mmCIF file of C-alpha atoms and ligand atoms in Angstrom:
data_model
loop_
_atom_site.group_PDB
_atom_site.id
_atom_site.type_symbol
_atom_site.label_atom_id
_atom_site.label_comp_id
_atom_site.label_asym_id
_atom_site.label_seq_id
_atom_site.Cartn_x
_atom_site.Cartn_y
_atom_site.Cartn_z
ATOM 1 C CA MET A 278 93.591 41.952 -133.119
ATOM 2 C CA PRO A 279 96.371 44.264 -134.237
ATOM 3 C CA GLU A 280 99.141 42.819 -136.380
ATOM 4 C CA HIS A 281 102.773 43.513 -135.551
ATOM 5 C CA GLY A 282 106.144 43.495 -137.250
ATOM 6 C CA GLY A 283 108.763 40.897 -136.307
ATOM 7 C CA ASN A 284 106.236 38.135 -137.119
ATOM 8 C CA LEU A 285 108.630 35.755 -138.834
ATOM 9 C CA ASN A 286 106.362 32.815 -138.024
ATOM 10 C CA ASP A 287 103.836 34.316 -140.456
ATOM 11 C CA ALA A 288 106.558 34.863 -143.062
ATOM 12 C CA VAL A 289 107.623 31.214 -142.849
ATOM 13 C CA ALA A 290 104.034 29.949 -142.901
ATOM 14 C CA ARG A 291 103.076 32.034 -145.914
ATOM 15 C CA PHE A 292 106.206 31.833 -148.085
ATOM 16 C CA GLY A 293 107.783 28.578 -146.908
ATOM 17 C CA ARG A 294 111.334 29.973 -146.620
ATOM 18 C CA ALA A 295 113.327 28.760 -143.572
ATOM 19 C CA ARG A 296 113.251 31.123 -140.582
ATOM 20 C CA GLY A 297 117.000 31.709 -140.643
ATOM 21 C CA ASP A 298 116.941 32.724 -144.313
ATOM 22 C CA TRP A 299 114.875 35.882 -143.837
ATOM 23 C CA VAL A 300 116.163 39.435 -143.651
ATOM 24 C CA ASP A 301 113.720 40.863 -141.124
ATOM 25 C CA VAL A 302 113.252 44.602 -141.610
ATOM 26 C CA SER A 303 109.651 44.509 -140.408
ATOM 27 C CA THR A 304 110.302 46.226 -137.052
ATOM 28 C CA GLY A 305 111.782 49.521 -135.840
ATOM 29 C CA ILE A 306 114.143 47.763 -133.436
ATOM 30 C CA ASN A 307 117.835 48.674 -133.471
ATOM 31 C CA PRO A 308 119.586 45.613 -134.935
ATOM 32 C CA ALA A 309 122.875 46.566 -133.174
ATOM 33 C CA HIS A 310 121.490 45.862 -129.719
ATOM 34 C CA TYR A 311 123.132 46.691 -126.418
ATOM 35 C CA PRO A 312 125.613 43.925 -125.508
ATOM 36 C CA VAL A 313 124.125 41.978 -122.646
ATOM 37 C CA PRO A 314 126.520 41.684 -119.663
ATOM 38 C CA PRO A 315 127.106 38.450 -117.710
ATOM 39 C CA LEU A 316 124.509 38.092 -114.950
ATOM 40 C CA PRO A 317 124.985 37.108 -111.298
ATOM 41 C CA ASP A 318 123.703 33.598 -110.503
ATOM 42 C CA ASN A 319 121.144 34.592 -107.904
ATOM 43 C CA VAL A 320 119.289 36.840 -110.376
ATOM 44 C CA TRP A 321 117.504 33.714 -111.624
ATOM 45 C CA HIS A 322 116.560 32.758 -108.109
ATOM 46 C CA ARG A 323 115.522 35.939 -106.310
ATOM 47 C CA LEU A 324 112.109 37.579 -106.628
ATOM 48 C CA PRO A 325 112.636 40.730 -108.668
ATOM 49 C CA GLU A 326 111.932 43.670 -106.379
ATOM 50 C CA VAL A 327 112.316 46.784 -108.517
ATOM 51 C CA SER A 328 115.559 48.425 -107.469
ATOM 52 C CA LYS A 329 115.738 52.129 -106.701
ATOM 53 C CA GLU A 330 118.955 52.199 -108.764
ATOM 54 C CA LEU A 331 117.069 51.051 -111.860
ATOM 55 C CA GLU A 332 114.444 53.775 -111.564
ATOM 56 C CA GLN A 333 117.145 56.347 -110.853
ATOM 57 C CA ALA A 334 119.109 55.246 -113.933
ATOM 58 C CA ALA A 335 115.927 55.509 -116.028
ATOM 59 C CA ALA A 336 115.003 58.903 -114.552
ATOM 60 C CA ALA A 337 118.501 60.211 -115.333
ATOM 61 C CA TYR A 338 118.513 58.850 -118.898
ATOM 62 C CA TYR A 339 114.963 59.849 -119.882
ATOM 63 C CA GLY A 340 114.733 62.993 -117.745
ATOM 64 C CA PHE A 341 111.751 61.788 -115.674
ATOM 65 C CA PRO A 342 111.161 63.443 -112.283
ATOM 66 C CA ALA A 343 109.821 60.014 -111.225
ATOM 67 C CA CYS A 344 109.015 56.804 -113.077
ATOM 68 C CA VAL A 345 107.869 53.212 -112.791
ATOM 69 C CA ALA A 346 109.373 50.234 -114.643
ATOM 70 C CA VAL A 347 106.964 48.159 -116.741
ATOM 71 C CA ALA A 348 107.302 44.955 -118.760
ATOM 72 C CA GLY A 349 107.593 46.840 -122.048
ATOM 73 C CA THR A 350 105.616 49.937 -122.999
ATOM 74 C CA GLN A 351 102.971 47.442 -124.042
ATOM 75 C CA ALA A 352 102.236 46.624 -120.385
ATOM 76 C CA ALA A 353 101.373 50.286 -119.748
ATOM 77 C CA ILE A 354 99.374 50.529 -122.988
ATOM 78 C CA GLN A 355 97.237 47.649 -121.701
ATOM 79 C CA ALA A 356 96.979 48.949 -118.136
ATOM 80 C CA LEU A 357 96.086 52.627 -118.659
ATOM 81 C CA PRO A 358 92.614 52.078 -120.200
ATOM 82 C CA ARG A 359 91.780 49.945 -117.158
ATOM 83 C CA LEU A 360 92.508 52.816 -114.766
ATOM 84 C CA ARG A 361 89.584 54.971 -115.947
ATOM 85 C CA VAL A 362 85.813 54.587 -115.993
ATOM 86 C CA ARG A 363 84.300 54.586 -119.483
ATOM 87 C CA CYS A 364 85.272 57.774 -121.299
ATOM 88 C CA ARG A 365 85.964 59.330 -124.694
ATOM 89 C CA VAL A 366 89.447 58.834 -126.080
ATOM 90 C CA CYS A 367 91.070 60.341 -129.133
ATOM 91 C CA VAL A 368 93.919 58.248 -130.551
ATOM 92 C CA CYS A 369 96.303 59.578 -133.181
ATOM 93 C CA GLY A 370 96.812 57.598 -136.324
ATOM 94 C CA PRO A 371 97.817 55.777 -138.346
ATOM 95 C CA SER A 372 99.962 54.633 -135.472
ATOM 96 C CA TYR A 373 100.892 51.771 -133.175
ATOM 97 C CA ALA A 374 97.551 49.994 -133.295
ATOM 98 C CA GLU A 375 97.604 48.683 -129.724
ATOM 99 C CA HIS A 376 96.592 52.078 -128.302
ATOM 100 C CA ALA A 377 93.209 52.264 -130.018
ATOM 101 C CA TRP A 378 92.656 48.538 -129.648
ATOM 102 C CA GLN A 379 93.307 48.447 -125.878
ATOM 103 C CA TRP A 380 91.086 51.463 -125.147
ATOM 104 C CA GLN A 381 88.365 49.853 -127.203
ATOM 105 C CA GLN A 382 88.793 46.478 -125.490
ATOM 106 C CA ALA A 383 88.372 48.190 -122.113
ATOM 107 C CA GLY A 384 85.007 49.567 -123.244
ATOM 108 C CA HIS A 385 85.875 53.207 -123.955
ATOM 109 C CA GLU A 386 84.620 55.257 -126.875
ATOM 110 C CA VAL A 387 87.528 55.667 -129.292
ATOM 111 C CA ILE A 388 87.860 58.409 -131.882
ATOM 112 C CA ARG A 389 90.635 57.881 -134.413
ATOM 113 C CA ALA A 390 92.159 61.091 -135.733
ATOM 114 C CA ARG A 391 94.986 62.014 -138.058
ATOM 115 C CA TYR A 392 97.736 64.176 -136.617
ATOM 116 C CA ALA A 393 96.454 67.311 -138.290
ATOM 117 C CA GLU A 394 92.969 66.770 -136.803
ATOM 118 C CA LEU A 395 93.932 66.062 -133.196
ATOM 119 C CA GLU A 396 93.508 69.597 -131.931
ATOM 120 C CA GLN A 397 89.938 69.884 -133.166
ATOM 121 C CA HIS A 398 88.928 66.829 -131.098
ATOM 122 C CA LEU A 399 90.530 68.120 -127.916
ATOM 123 C CA PRO A 400 87.441 69.898 -126.471
ATOM 124 C CA GLN A 401 85.283 66.759 -126.777
ATOM 125 C CA VAL A 402 87.544 64.110 -125.278
ATOM 126 C CA ASP A 403 88.756 62.992 -121.855
ATOM 127 C CA VAL A 404 91.931 61.312 -123.022
ATOM 128 C CA MET A 405 94.247 62.053 -125.934
ATOM 129 C CA VAL A 406 96.862 59.500 -127.033
ATOM 130 C CA VAL A 407 99.782 60.650 -129.156
ATOM 131 C CA VAL A 408 102.825 58.759 -130.415
ATOM 132 C CA ASN A 409 105.724 61.193 -130.762
ATOM 133 C CA PRO A 410 107.568 60.658 -133.048
ATOM 134 C CA ASN A 411 104.930 58.552 -134.685
ATOM 135 C CA ASN A 412 105.287 54.978 -135.826
ATOM 136 C CA PRO A 413 105.040 54.367 -138.774
ATOM 137 C CA THR A 414 104.729 57.848 -140.331
ATOM 138 C CA GLY A 415 107.449 59.686 -138.370
ATOM 139 C CA GLU A 416 105.077 62.627 -137.748
ATOM 140 C CA THR A 417 105.943 64.763 -134.737
ATOM 141 C CA ILE A 418 104.225 67.258 -132.457
ATOM 142 C CA ALA A 419 106.079 70.093 -130.735
ATOM 143 C CA PRO A 420 106.463 69.834 -126.933
ATOM 144 C CA THR A 421 104.843 73.260 -126.438
ATOM 145 C CA THR A 422 101.704 72.067 -128.247
ATOM 146 C CA LEU A 423 101.564 68.888 -126.190
ATOM 147 C CA LEU A 424 101.992 70.778 -122.935
ATOM 148 C CA ALA A 425 99.134 73.131 -123.870
ATOM 149 C CA TRP A 426 96.922 70.104 -124.664
ATOM 150 C CA ARG A 427 97.874 68.553 -121.329
ATOM 151 C CA GLU A 428 96.772 71.691 -119.516
ATOM 152 C CA GLN A 429 93.374 71.708 -121.230
ATOM 153 C CA LEU A 430 92.755 68.025 -120.566
ATOM 154 C CA ALA A 431 93.964 68.119 -116.959
ATOM 155 C CA SER A 432 91.722 71.112 -116.173
ATOM 156 C CA ARG A 433 88.723 68.766 -116.555
ATOM 157 C CA GLY A 434 90.311 65.640 -115.086
ATOM 158 C CA GLY A 435 91.524 64.328 -118.451
ATOM 159 C CA TRP A 436 94.790 62.727 -119.496
ATOM 160 C CA LEU A 437 97.363 63.236 -122.204
ATOM 161 C CA ILE A 438 99.308 60.062 -122.978
ATOM 162 C CA VAL A 439 102.489 60.551 -124.980
ATOM 163 C CA ASP A 440 104.181 57.408 -126.269
ATOM 164 C CA GLU A 441 107.847 58.275 -126.860
ATOM 165 C CA ALA A 442 108.917 54.718 -127.727
ATOM 166 C CA PHE A 443 110.985 56.123 -130.626
ATOM 167 C CA GLY A 444 112.127 59.258 -128.803
ATOM 168 C CA ASP A 445 115.748 58.359 -128.041
ATOM 169 C CA THR A 446 117.217 59.854 -131.217
ATOM 170 C CA VAL A 447 115.169 63.084 -130.909
ATOM 171 C CA PRO A 448 115.528 64.135 -127.245
ATOM 172 C CA GLU A 449 114.413 67.688 -128.085
ATOM 173 C CA LEU A 450 110.876 66.336 -128.700
ATOM 174 C CA SER A 451 110.548 64.681 -125.311
ATOM 175 C CA ILE A 452 108.299 65.998 -122.569
ATOM 176 C CA ALA A 453 109.488 63.359 -120.079
ATOM 177 C CA LYS A 454 110.879 66.042 -117.804
ATOM 178 C CA HIS A 455 107.362 67.483 -117.373
ATOM 179 C CA SER A 456 105.729 64.133 -116.669
ATOM 180 C CA ASP A 457 104.993 64.977 -113.021
ATOM 181 C CA LEU A 458 102.396 67.533 -114.203
ATOM 182 C CA PRO A 459 98.781 66.495 -113.505
ATOM 183 C CA GLY A 460 97.142 64.280 -116.118
ATOM 184 C CA LEU A 461 100.286 63.527 -118.118
ATOM 185 C CA TRP A 462 101.673 60.058 -118.890
ATOM 186 C CA VAL A 463 104.924 59.627 -120.820
ATOM 187 C CA LEU A 464 105.865 56.145 -122.047
ATOM 188 C CA ARG A 465 109.391 55.061 -122.999
ATOM 189 C CA SER A 466 110.628 51.739 -124.382
ATOM 190 C CA VAL A 467 113.972 50.021 -123.826
ATOM 191 C CA GLY A 468 113.154 47.798 -126.806
ATOM 192 C CA LYS A 469 113.775 50.182 -129.703
ATOM 193 C CA PHE A 470 116.924 52.325 -129.352
ATOM 194 C CA PHE A 471 118.728 49.775 -127.160
ATOM 195 C CA GLY A 472 117.510 46.962 -129.433
ATOM 196 C CA LEU A 473 116.388 44.955 -126.397
ATOM 197 C CA ALA A 474 112.781 44.203 -127.321
ATOM 198 C CA GLY A 475 113.120 40.668 -125.938
ATOM 199 C CA LEU A 476 113.885 42.064 -122.486
ATOM 200 C CA ARG A 477 110.310 43.391 -122.200
ATOM 201 C CA LEU A 478 111.121 46.605 -120.403
ATOM 202 C CA GLY A 479 109.866 50.159 -120.542
ATOM 203 C CA PHE A 480 109.294 53.086 -118.203
ATOM 204 C CA VAL A 481 106.382 55.349 -117.428
ATOM 205 C CA GLY A 482 106.692 58.866 -116.086
ATOM 206 C CA ALA A 483 103.679 60.559 -114.448
ATOM 207 C CA SER A 484 102.613 62.304 -111.246
ATOM 208 C CA ALA A 485 103.024 60.374 -107.960
ATOM 209 C CA ASN A 486 99.279 59.789 -107.774
ATOM 210 C CA LEU A 487 99.046 58.286 -111.277
ATOM 211 C CA LEU A 488 102.200 56.205 -110.844
ATOM 212 C CA ALA A 489 100.759 54.732 -107.626
ATOM 213 C CA GLN A 490 97.587 53.710 -109.511
ATOM 214 C CA LEU A 491 99.610 52.093 -112.292
ATOM 215 C CA SER A 492 101.871 50.216 -109.851
ATOM 216 C CA ALA A 493 98.852 48.925 -107.931
ATOM 217 C CA TRP A 494 97.329 47.649 -111.176
ATOM 218 C CA LEU A 495 100.557 45.951 -112.310
ATOM 219 C CA GLY A 496 101.174 44.239 -108.969
ATOM 220 C CA PRO A 497 104.452 42.908 -107.586
ATOM 221 C CA TRP A 498 107.393 41.634 -109.699
ATOM 222 C CA ALA A 499 106.174 43.282 -112.889
ATOM 223 C CA VAL A 500 109.639 43.244 -114.500
ATOM 224 C CA SER A 501 112.139 40.399 -114.372
ATOM 225 C CA GLY A 502 115.392 40.544 -112.423
ATOM 226 C CA PRO A 503 117.618 39.887 -115.477
ATOM 227 C CA ALA A 504 115.853 42.705 -117.358
ATOM 228 C CA GLN A 505 116.529 45.072 -114.460
ATOM 229 C CA ILE A 506 120.256 44.327 -114.287
ATOM 230 C CA ILE A 507 120.770 44.596 -118.038
ATOM 231 C CA ALA A 508 118.759 47.802 -118.313
ATOM 232 C CA ARG A 509 120.564 49.467 -115.400
ATOM 233 C CA GLN A 510 123.798 49.054 -117.282
ATOM 234 C CA ALA A 511 122.378 50.085 -120.676
ATOM 235 C CA LEU A 512 120.655 53.196 -119.321
ATOM 236 C CA SER A 513 123.851 54.359 -117.612
ATOM 237 C CA ASP A 514 126.237 53.629 -120.481
ATOM 238 C CA ARG A 515 126.639 57.122 -121.949
ATOM 239 C CA ALA A 516 129.502 56.086 -124.283
ATOM 240 C CA TRP A 517 127.405 53.346 -125.923
ATOM 241 C CA GLN A 518 124.402 55.678 -126.199
ATOM 242 C CA GLN A 519 126.470 58.412 -127.863
ATOM 243 C CA HIS A 520 128.134 55.995 -130.265
ATOM 244 C CA ASN A 521 124.816 54.390 -131.079
ATOM 245 C CA ARG A 522 123.106 57.701 -131.834
ATOM 246 C CA GLN A 523 125.755 58.434 -134.462
ATOM 247 C CA PHE A 524 125.595 54.889 -135.797
ATOM 248 C CA LEU A 525 121.804 55.095 -136.178
ATOM 249 C CA GLN A 526 122.077 58.450 -137.916
ATOM 250 C CA GLN A 527 124.339 56.866 -140.549
ATOM 251 C CA GLN A 528 122.154 53.788 -140.870
ATOM 252 C CA GLY A 529 118.978 55.863 -141.122
ATOM 253 C CA GLN A 530 120.541 57.981 -143.854
ATOM 254 C CA ARG A 531 121.663 54.875 -145.735
ATOM 255 C CA LEU A 532 118.119 53.520 -145.650
ATOM 256 C CA ARG A 533 116.642 56.838 -146.833
ATOM 257 C CA ASN A 534 119.198 56.967 -149.671
ATOM 258 C CA LEU A 535 118.435 53.428 -150.742
ATOM 259 C CA LEU A 536 114.705 54.122 -150.938
ATOM 260 C CA THR A 537 115.168 57.447 -152.727
ATOM 261 C CA ALA A 538 117.485 55.802 -155.264
ATOM 262 C CA ASN A 539 114.523 53.612 -156.180
ATOM 263 C CA GLY A 540 112.217 56.587 -156.559
ATOM 264 C CA TRP A 541 110.450 56.092 -153.228
ATOM 265 C CA GLN A 542 110.233 59.153 -151.036
ATOM 266 C CA SER A 543 109.985 58.278 -147.363
ATOM 267 C CA GLN A 544 109.747 59.712 -143.889
ATOM 268 C CA GLY A 545 110.304 58.254 -140.427
ATOM 269 C CA THR A 546 112.930 58.100 -137.708
ATOM 270 C CA GLU A 547 116.510 56.794 -137.641
ATOM 271 C CA LEU A 548 115.076 53.337 -136.887
ATOM 272 C CA PHE A 549 112.544 53.012 -139.720
ATOM 273 C CA GLN A 550 111.244 54.638 -142.881
ATOM 274 C CA TRP A 551 107.655 54.804 -144.048
ATOM 275 C CA CYS A 552 106.599 54.867 -147.694
ATOM 276 C CA SER A 553 102.916 55.491 -148.287
ATOM 277 C CA HIS A 554 100.942 53.868 -151.102
ATOM 278 C CA VAL A 555 101.227 57.094 -153.110
ATOM 279 C CA GLN A 556 104.987 57.284 -152.535
ATOM 280 C CA LEU A 557 105.224 53.687 -153.758
ATOM 281 C CA GLN A 558 103.393 54.638 -156.947
ATOM 282 C CA HIS A 559 100.360 52.602 -155.815
ATOM 283 C CA GLN A 560 102.317 49.353 -155.891
ATOM 284 C CA THR A 561 102.428 48.588 -152.166
ATOM 285 C CA GLU A 562 101.116 45.061 -152.332
ATOM 286 C CA ALA A 563 103.113 43.948 -155.375
ATOM 287 C CA LEU A 564 106.266 45.413 -153.879
ATOM 288 C CA TRP A 565 105.707 43.740 -150.527
ATOM 289 C CA GLU A 566 105.172 40.417 -152.318
ATOM 290 C CA HIS A 567 108.337 40.996 -154.378
ATOM 291 C CA PHE A 568 110.414 41.596 -151.244
ATOM 292 C CA ALA A 569 108.922 38.537 -149.542
ATOM 293 C CA GLN A 570 109.743 36.377 -152.594
ATOM 294 C CA HIS A 571 113.357 37.528 -152.103
ATOM 295 C CA GLY A 572 113.369 36.721 -148.388
ATOM 296 C CA ILE A 573 113.007 40.314 -147.195
ATOM 297 C CA TRP A 574 110.275 40.696 -144.580
ATOM 298 C CA VAL A 575 108.910 44.245 -144.742
ATOM 299 C CA ARG A 576 106.026 45.563 -142.642
ATOM 300 C CA TYR A 577 102.903 45.914 -144.734
ATOM 301 C CA PHE A 578 100.284 48.327 -143.397
ATOM 302 C CA ASP A 579 96.695 48.337 -144.460
ATOM 303 C CA HIS A 580 95.100 50.457 -141.755
ATOM 304 C CA SER A 581 91.632 50.760 -143.217
ATOM 305 C CA ALA A 582 90.467 52.735 -140.145
ATOM 306 C CA TRP A 583 92.818 55.536 -141.219
ATOM 307 C CA SER A 584 92.941 54.603 -144.910
ATOM 308 C CA ALA A 585 96.691 54.312 -144.480
ATOM 309 C CA HIS A 586 98.331 51.955 -146.877
ATOM 310 C CA GLY A 587 102.083 51.539 -147.264
ATOM 311 C CA LEU A 588 105.319 49.829 -146.266
ATOM 312 C CA ARG A 589 107.624 50.408 -143.321
ATOM 313 C CA PHE A 590 111.285 49.468 -143.627
ATOM 314 C CA GLY A 591 113.467 48.855 -140.560
ATOM 315 C CA LEU A 592 117.265 48.668 -140.576
ATOM 316 C CA PRO A 593 119.040 45.579 -141.937
ATOM 317 C CA ALA A 594 121.271 43.957 -139.297
ATOM 318 C CA THR A 595 124.409 43.148 -141.281
ATOM 319 C CA GLU A 596 126.221 44.217 -144.452
ATOM 320 C CA ALA A 597 125.024 40.985 -146.095
ATOM 321 C CA ASP A 598 121.434 41.934 -145.194
ATOM 322 C CA TRP A 599 121.914 45.431 -146.678
ATOM 323 C CA GLN A 600 123.183 43.786 -149.888
ATOM 324 C CA ARG A 601 120.156 41.512 -150.068
ATOM 325 C CA LEU A 602 117.806 44.465 -149.622
ATOM 326 C CA GLU A 603 119.678 46.458 -152.274
ATOM 327 C CA GLN A 604 119.615 43.530 -154.693
ATOM 328 C CA ALA A 605 115.878 43.038 -154.182
ATOM 329 C CA CYS A 606 115.358 46.755 -154.930
ATOM 330 C CA GLN A 607 117.469 46.489 -158.104
ATOM 331 C CA ARG A 608 115.520 43.447 -159.263
ATOM 332 C CA TRP A 609 112.287 45.382 -158.793
ATOM 333 C CA LYS A 610 113.685 48.258 -160.856
ATOM 334 C CA ARG A 611 114.759 45.906 -163.648
ATOM 335 C CA ARG A 612 111.324 44.307 -163.615
ATOM 336 C CA GLU A 613 109.782 47.754 -163.928
ATOM 337 C CA THR A 614 111.894 48.714 -166.950
ATOM 338 C CA THR A 615 111.462 45.459 -168.893
HETATM 339 C C1 LIG B 751 104.887 53.344 -130.765
HETATM 340 C C2 LIG B 751 105.088 52.079 -129.996
HETATM 341 N N1 LIG B 751 104.837 52.083 -128.687
HETATM 342 C C3 LIG B 751 105.022 50.984 -127.952
HETATM 343 C C4 LIG B 751 105.439 49.804 -128.523
HETATM 344 C C5 LIG B 751 105.636 48.600 -127.630
HETATM 345 O O1 LIG B 751 106.976 48.547 -127.263
HETATM 346 P P1 LIG B 751 107.538 47.677 -126.076
HETATM 347 O O2 LIG B 751 108.462 46.677 -126.681
HETATM 348 O O3 LIG B 751 108.242 48.653 -125.175
HETATM 349 O O4 LIG B 751 106.384 47.033 -125.397
HETATM 350 C C6 LIG B 751 105.706 49.754 -129.877
HETATM 351 C C7 LIG B 751 106.164 48.504 -130.518
HETATM 352 O O5 LIG B 751 106.326 48.395 -131.691
HETATM 353 C C8 LIG B 751 105.530 50.938 -130.640
HETATM 354 O O6 LIG B 751 105.768 50.959 -131.955
#
């Protein structure tokens, strides 16, 4: 089964440090999350019909012509492979491992391809899955390319699935506004940019026919009432979104600077940076261990299927956490020079 960041239970079990004493930079979740508003009492009591206002707020924020709310992008990632009979699927990588895993679990034939190789697989597959921008590598694909791929796939009943979970800080890359075209699915997450991963909420844009199939699969009450109320406010709060975009730009730059100062080139998005094994001078494992010994939980990738080996750094939550990360980097440098 795929491994995920944010797994502090594993950190505690392996290194024995108390849960509260870890700086967790193992995810790409915004640590400055949207402030959760007080909730009306009856939200805990009523069955959560999905409100039109929620889907309208999401459509306005993401640019979807129409969308369906899901319990995190993950719910859609699990559902989509179950909506097709056995077929051939090309999944980009190294990437969020659940895509390949879920298609495989549902019995489909999965071809794993690097970003640069995706186009060459297009003629032989029924479904193409792309994460744009990619997690963990930050690779991107231009909207015009994706739309051309969609056309090819749709002409033979195929699908293009574009996971834009990390798309909020790069709106120019999004093809959400085209998601009503045949054969296109666009997935968005409320967990990353809004920092509300615990809410379990995401949205899917697609044609009316595909959205109806997804909704039927998910069944009634697929997202909780509290999640709906909180997300309606977050998705409509333009001032917070604007402020947060600037804040993440500064934080992302600070993280890039910190890594570069240690001689590690990186790439990624405002929410995380990826350093490959080569960029880490082939010391990925030792470095990961060093950080863990200092209470810094970094995401270690060893994707043998894509021979991708490296570390992904998320944003520290507080100034004290930044200091601890900086100190751990300095200690590594000193160790290297002695
Ligand atoms: C690319 C990508 N897509 C989807 C997800 C799942 O996100 P959600 O919290 O919306 O289920 C993740 C989580 O890390 C991710 O990295």
